[in-house]
Amino acid sequence: MKKWVAGTVAGTCLVLGLVGCSAESTPEDGKAEAPSAAAPAAPASAVEAVRKVATSTNAVDSFAMDLTVVSAGTTVKGVGHVQVKPTAAVSLEMKAGAEGAITMVLIDKIMYMNMGGEEIVPGKPWMKVDLADAAAAAGAGDALGPIQQTDPNTLATLFAASSDVVRVGEETVEGTQTVHYKGTVDTAALAADPATKEAAANFGADGVVSFEIWVDGDDLMRKAVASITADGVPAELTMLFRDFGKPVTITPPPAGEIAAAPAS
């Protein structure tokens, strides 16, 4: 298995928590309309603005995303789609330099991974990982576990707890007017606070985390950057979000092409 997979999956966990990968808190009518991406409203406090992000993303059924992870001298780029409701599902293709592309499909806590030509069983390019089982194991479990643990409000809760969030100004992200905020959070302090202890554990990073977010007029995140350290390895995550509320179709690979993940 490529060495950069585990770190990339961990980064993906943070992304999913940030944008609200959860099937909970569906609006009363069971449907969520695509936001209009209105111009940013009059400035609110930076902390209040960050708190609104979790509420707004929780009303979105789906979105598309670009992901870049820079860690240990390697840059991994990914393009994906996320379905939040009625069942959480993710399709993400990642590539690191000359390495072959890795495709990840997550449906109802089952992860399918295509290693780009590296087959565990001949003729079966997809590896199946049950996250419930992996969470209890070493190695892959350590990286994949946060996906099922991440709450839609995890990162918003942590960022809102920052004492130094500031409003940087208004900027355009992919043609959409946004407000840019930045700040830091001390994960050790948050882990010691009963109000944020669970969110800090789900976040999975160590020490002080620097973050920047770009929020549109619907309080939806259009871009996020986070500098983190996980298991002693620093990484910078950059995420772009678009196509909120547009239908996506995410299905598992053909059964005949799937092999069970090897025992750790």
CSV table of C-alpha atoms in Angstrom, one decimal:
chain,number,residue,atom,x,y,z
A,1,MET,CA,0.0,0.0,0.0
A,2,LYS,CA,1.4,3.4,-0.9
A,3,LYS,CA,2.9,5.1,2.1
A,4,TRP,CA,1.0,8.3,1.6
A,5,VAL,CA,-2.4,6.7,1.8
A,6,ALA,CA,-2.9,6.7,5.5
A,7,GLY,CA,-2.0,10.4,5.9
A,8,THR,CA,-4.3,11.4,3.1
A,9,VAL,CA,-7.2,9.4,4.5
A,10,ALA,CA,-6.6,11.2,7.8
A,11,GLY,CA,-6.7,14.5,6.1
A,12,THR,CA,-9.9,13.5,4.3
A,13,CYS,CA,-11.4,12.8,7.7
A,14,LEU,CA,-10.8,16.4,8.7
A,15,VAL,CA,-12.3,17.6,5.5
A,16,LEU,CA,-15.5,15.6,6.0
A,17,GLY,CA,-15.9,16.9,9.5
A,18,LEU,CA,-15.4,20.5,8.3
A,19,VAL,CA,-18.1,20.4,5.6
A,20,GLY,CA,-20.6,18.3,7.5
A,21,CYS,CA,-20.5,14.7,6.4
A,22,SER,CA,-23.5,13.5,8.4
A,23,ALA,CA,-27.0,12.3,7.7
A,24,GLU,CA,-28.4,13.9,10.8
A,25,SER,CA,-30.3,17.1,11.3
A,26,THR,CA,-32.3,16.9,8.1
A,27,PRO,CA,-34.7,19.9,7.6
A,28,GLU,CA,-38.4,19.2,8.5
A,29,ASP,CA,-39.5,18.7,4.9
A,30,GLY,CA,-36.6,16.2,4.3
A,31,LYS,CA,-35.1,18.3,1.5
A,32,ALA,CA,-32.4,20.9,1.3
A,33,GLU,CA,-32.4,23.5,-1.4
A,34,ALA,CA,-29.2,24.5,-3.1
A,35,PRO,CA,-27.9,27.8,-1.6
A,36,SER,CA,-27.9,30.9,-3.8
A,37,ALA,CA,-24.4,32.0,-2.8
A,38,ALA,CA,-25.5,35.5,-2.0
A,39,ALA,CA,-23.0,38.3,-1.4
A,40,PRO,CA,-21.6,38.3,2.2
A,41,ALA,CA,-23.9,40.1,4.7
A,42,ALA,CA,-22.9,42.8,7.0
A,43,PRO,CA,-19.9,41.8,9.2
A,44,ALA,CA,-20.6,39.8,12.3
A,45,SER,CA,-18.1,38.8,14.9
A,46,ALA,CA,-15.6,36.4,13.7
A,47,VAL,CA,-16.5,33.8,16.3
A,48,GLU,CA,-20.2,34.1,15.4
A,49,ALA,CA,-19.5,33.7,11.7
A,50,VAL,CA,-17.5,30.5,12.3
A,51,ARG,CA,-20.3,29.1,14.4
A,52,LYS,CA,-22.9,29.7,11.6
A,53,VAL,CA,-20.9,27.5,9.2
A,54,ALA,CA,-21.8,24.2,10.9
A,55,THR,CA,-25.5,25.1,10.9
A,56,SER,CA,-25.5,26.1,7.2
A,57,THR,CA,-23.5,23.1,6.0
A,58,ASN,CA,-25.8,20.8,7.8
A,59,ALA,CA,-28.6,21.9,5.5
A,60,VAL,CA,-26.7,20.8,2.4
A,61,ASP,CA,-27.4,17.4,0.8
A,62,SER,CA,-24.2,17.2,-1.4
A,63,PHE,CA,-21.2,19.1,-2.7
A,64,ALA,CA,-18.1,18.8,-4.8
A,65,MET,CA,-14.6,19.4,-3.4
A,66,ASP,CA,-10.9,19.7,-4.4
A,67,LEU,CA,-8.3,18.6,-1.8
A,68,THR,CA,-4.6,19.2,-1.6
A,69,VAL,CA,-2.5,17.7,1.2
A,70,VAL,CA,1.2,18.6,1.6
A,71,SER,CA,3.1,16.5,4.0
A,72,ALA,CA,6.6,15.0,4.4
A,73,GLY,CA,7.7,16.5,1.0
A,74,THR,CA,4.8,14.9,-0.8
A,75,THR,CA,1.8,16.7,-2.4
A,76,VAL,CA,-1.4,14.8,-2.8
A,77,LYS,CA,-4.2,16.2,-4.9
A,78,GLY,CA,-7.8,15.0,-4.8
A,79,VAL,CA,-11.1,15.6,-6.5
A,80,GLY,CA,-14.3,14.3,-5.0
A,81,HIS,CA,-18.0,14.4,-4.5
A,82,VAL,CA,-19.8,14.0,-1.2
A,83,GLN,CA,-23.4,13.0,-0.5
A,84,VAL,CA,-24.4,14.0,3.0
A,85,LYS,CA,-28.1,12.9,3.1
A,86,PRO,CA,-30.0,10.6,3.2
A,87,THR,CA,-26.9,8.4,3.5
A,88,ALA,CA,-23.4,9.6,3.8
A,89,ALA,CA,-21.2,8.7,0.8
A,90,VAL,CA,-18.0,9.9,-0.6
A,91,SER,CA,-16.1,9.4,-3.9
A,92,LEU,CA,-12.6,10.8,-4.0
A,93,GLU,CA,-9.7,10.3,-6.5
A,94,MET,CA,-6.2,11.2,-5.3
A,95,LYS,CA,-2.8,11.4,-7.0
A,96,ALA,CA,0.7,12.1,-5.7
A,97,GLY,CA,3.2,13.1,-8.3
A,98,ALA,CA,4.1,10.2,-10.6
A,99,GLU,CA,2.2,7.7,-8.4
A,100,GLY,CA,-0.9,6.2,-9.9
A,101,ALA,CA,-4.2,7.6,-8.9
A,102,ILE,CA,-6.0,6.1,-5.8
A,103,THR,CA,-9.8,6.1,-5.8
A,104,MET,CA,-11.7,5.9,-2.6
A,105,VAL,CA,-15.4,5.3,-2.3
A,106,LEU,CA,-17.1,5.5,1.2
A,107,ILE,CA,-20.7,4.3,1.6
A,108,ASP,CA,-22.3,3.7,4.9
A,109,LYS,CA,-19.0,3.2,6.8
A,110,ILE,CA,-17.6,0.8,4.2
A,111,MET,CA,-14.5,2.0,2.4
A,112,TYR,CA,-13.5,0.8,-1.1
A,113,MET,CA,-10.0,1.6,-2.3
A,114,ASN,CA,-8.6,1.2,-5.8
A,115,MET,CA,-4.8,1.4,-5.5
A,116,GLY,CA,-4.2,2.3,-9.2
A,117,GLY,CA,-2.9,-1.0,-10.4
A,118,GLU,CA,-1.8,-2.6,-7.2
A,119,GLU,CA,-4.1,-5.6,-6.7
A,120,ILE,CA,-4.3,-7.6,-3.5
A,121,VAL,CA,-6.0,-10.4,-5.4
A,122,PRO,CA,-5.4,-10.7,-9.2
A,123,GLY,CA,-8.4,-9.4,-11.1
A,124,LYS,CA,-9.8,-7.6,-8.1
A,125,PRO,CA,-8.6,-3.9,-8.1
A,126,TRP,CA,-10.8,-2.8,-5.2
A,127,MET,CA,-10.0,-3.4,-1.5
A,128,LYS,CA,-12.9,-3.4,0.9
A,129,VAL,CA,-12.4,-2.0,4.5
A,130,ASP,CA,-15.1,-2.1,7.1
A,131,LEU,CA,-14.4,1.0,9.2
A,132,ALA,CA,-16.1,-0.5,12.2
A,133,ASP,CA,-13.5,-3.3,12.2
A,134,ALA,CA,-10.6,-1.1,11.1
A,135,ALA,CA,-11.2,1.3,14.0
A,136,ALA,CA,-10.3,-1.4,16.4
A,137,ALA,CA,-7.2,-2.5,14.6
A,138,ALA,CA,-3.7,-0.9,14.3
A,139,GLY,CA,-2.4,0.8,11.1
A,140,ALA,CA,-5.3,1.3,8.8
A,141,GLY,CA,-7.7,1.5,11.7
A,142,ASP,CA,-5.8,4.5,13.2
A,143,ALA,CA,-6.2,6.4,9.9
A,144,LEU,CA,-9.7,5.4,9.0
A,145,GLY,CA,-11.4,5.5,12.3
A,146,PRO,CA,-12.0,9.3,12.5
A,147,ILE,CA,-14.2,9.1,9.4
A,148,GLN,CA,-16.9,7.4,11.3
A,149,GLN,CA,-16.3,9.5,14.5
A,150,THR,CA,-16.4,12.9,12.9
A,151,ASP,CA,-19.4,15.0,13.7
A,152,PRO,CA,-20.6,17.7,11.3
A,153,ASN,CA,-19.9,20.4,13.9
A,154,THR,CA,-16.5,19.1,15.0
A,155,LEU,CA,-14.2,21.6,13.3
A,156,ALA,CA,-16.7,24.5,13.5
A,157,THR,CA,-16.9,23.8,17.2
A,158,LEU,CA,-13.1,23.9,17.5
A,159,PHE,CA,-12.6,26.9,15.4
A,160,ALA,CA,-15.3,28.8,17.2
A,161,ALA,CA,-13.4,28.2,20.5
A,162,SER,CA,-10.4,30.0,19.1
A,163,SER,CA,-9.6,33.2,21.1
A,164,ASP,CA,-7.9,34.9,18.2
A,165,VAL,CA,-10.2,34.5,15.2
A,166,VAL,CA,-10.0,37.6,13.0
A,167,ARG,CA,-11.8,38.8,9.9
A,168,VAL,CA,-9.2,39.3,7.2
A,169,GLY,CA,-11.4,40.9,4.6
A,170,GLU,CA,-13.5,40.1,1.5
A,171,GLU,CA,-12.1,38.0,-1.3
A,172,THR,CA,-13.3,36.1,-4.4
A,173,VAL,CA,-13.0,32.4,-4.4
A,174,GLU,CA,-13.8,30.7,-7.8
A,175,GLY,CA,-16.0,33.6,-8.7
A,176,THR,CA,-17.9,33.8,-5.4
A,177,GLN,CA,-17.6,36.7,-3.0
A,178,THR,CA,-16.5,35.5,0.4
A,179,VAL,CA,-15.3,36.7,3.8
A,180,HIS,CA,-11.9,35.5,4.8
A,181,TYR,CA,-11.2,34.5,8.5
A,182,LYS,CA,-8.2,33.1,10.2
A,183,GLY,CA,-7.2,32.0,13.7
A,184,THR,CA,-5.6,29.2,15.7
A,185,VAL,CA,-6.8,26.6,18.2
A,186,ASP,CA,-4.8,24.7,20.9
A,187,THR,CA,-5.9,21.1,20.7
A,188,ALA,CA,-4.5,20.3,24.1
A,189,ALA,CA,-6.5,23.0,25.8
A,190,LEU,CA,-9.6,22.0,23.9
A,191,ALA,CA,-9.1,18.3,24.9
A,192,ALA,CA,-9.0,19.4,28.5
A,193,ASP,CA,-12.3,21.3,28.3
A,194,PRO,CA,-15.4,19.2,28.8
A,195,ALA,CA,-17.3,21.3,26.3
A,196,THR,CA,-14.9,20.6,23.4
A,197,LYS,CA,-13.2,17.4,24.6
A,198,GLU,CA,-15.1,15.1,22.2
A,199,ALA,CA,-14.6,17.4,19.2
A,200,ALA,CA,-10.9,17.7,19.9
A,201,ALA,CA,-10.6,13.9,20.0
A,202,ASN,CA,-12.4,13.5,16.7
A,203,PHE,CA,-10.2,16.2,15.1
A,204,GLY,CA,-7.2,14.0,15.5
A,205,ALA,CA,-4.5,16.7,15.4
A,206,ASP,CA,-1.8,17.6,17.9
A,207,GLY,CA,-0.7,21.0,19.3
A,208,VAL,CA,-1.7,24.3,17.9
A,209,VAL,CA,-3.6,24.3,14.6
A,210,SER,CA,-3.6,27.3,12.3
A,211,PHE,CA,-6.7,27.7,10.1
A,212,GLU,CA,-8.2,30.0,7.5
A,213,ILE,CA,-11.7,29.8,6.0
A,214,TRP,CA,-13.5,31.6,3.3
A,215,VAL,CA,-17.2,31.9,3.9
A,216,ASP,CA,-19.9,33.0,1.3
A,217,GLY,CA,-23.1,34.9,1.9
A,218,ASP,CA,-25.0,31.7,2.8
A,219,ASP,CA,-22.5,30.9,5.6
A,220,LEU,CA,-21.1,28.1,3.5
A,221,MET,CA,-17.4,27.4,3.4
A,222,ARG,CA,-15.9,27.9,-0.1
A,223,LYS,CA,-12.3,27.4,0.9
A,224,ALA,CA,-10.4,26.2,4.0
A,225,VAL,CA,-6.7,25.9,4.8
A,226,ALA,CA,-5.4,24.1,7.9
A,227,SER,CA,-1.9,23.6,9.2
A,228,ILE,CA,-1.9,20.5,11.4
A,229,THR,CA,0.4,18.0,13.0
A,230,ALA,CA,-0.9,14.4,13.4
A,231,ASP,CA,1.2,11.7,15.0
A,232,GLY,CA,4.2,14.0,14.9
A,233,VAL,CA,3.9,14.6,11.1
A,234,PRO,CA,3.0,18.1,10.0
A,235,ALA,CA,0.7,18.7,7.0
A,236,GLU,CA,-1.1,21.5,5.3
A,237,LEU,CA,-4.6,20.9,4.0
A,238,THR,CA,-6.3,23.1,1.4
A,239,MET,CA,-9.9,22.5,0.4
A,240,LEU,CA,-12.2,24.1,-2.2
A,241,PHE,CA,-15.9,23.5,-2.1
A,242,ARG,CA,-18.6,24.0,-4.8
A,243,ASP,CA,-21.8,22.6,-6.3
A,244,PHE,CA,-23.7,22.7,-3.0
A,245,GLY,CA,-27.0,20.8,-3.3
A,246,LYS,CA,-26.4,19.4,-6.8
A,247,PRO,CA,-27.3,15.7,-7.1
A,248,VAL,CA,-24.5,13.1,-7.1
A,249,THR,CA,-24.5,9.4,-7.7
A,250,ILE,CA,-22.0,7.3,-5.6
A,251,THR,CA,-22.2,3.6,-5.9
A,252,PRO,CA,-19.9,0.7,-4.8
A,253,PRO,CA,-17.7,-1.0,-7.4
A,254,PRO,CA,-18.8,-4.3,-9.0
A,255,ALA,CA,-18.8,-7.1,-6.5
A,256,GLY,CA,-16.6,-9.3,-8.7
A,257,GLU,CA,-13.8,-6.6,-8.5
A,258,ILE,CA,-13.7,-6.4,-4.7
A,259,ALA,CA,-11.2,-8.1,-2.4
A,260,ALA,CA,-11.3,-8.0,1.4
A,261,ALA,CA,-8.6,-6.0,3.1
A,262,PRO,CA,-5.7,-8.1,4.4
A,263,ALA,CA,-5.5,-8.8,8.1
A,264,SER,CA,-3.2,-6.4,9.9
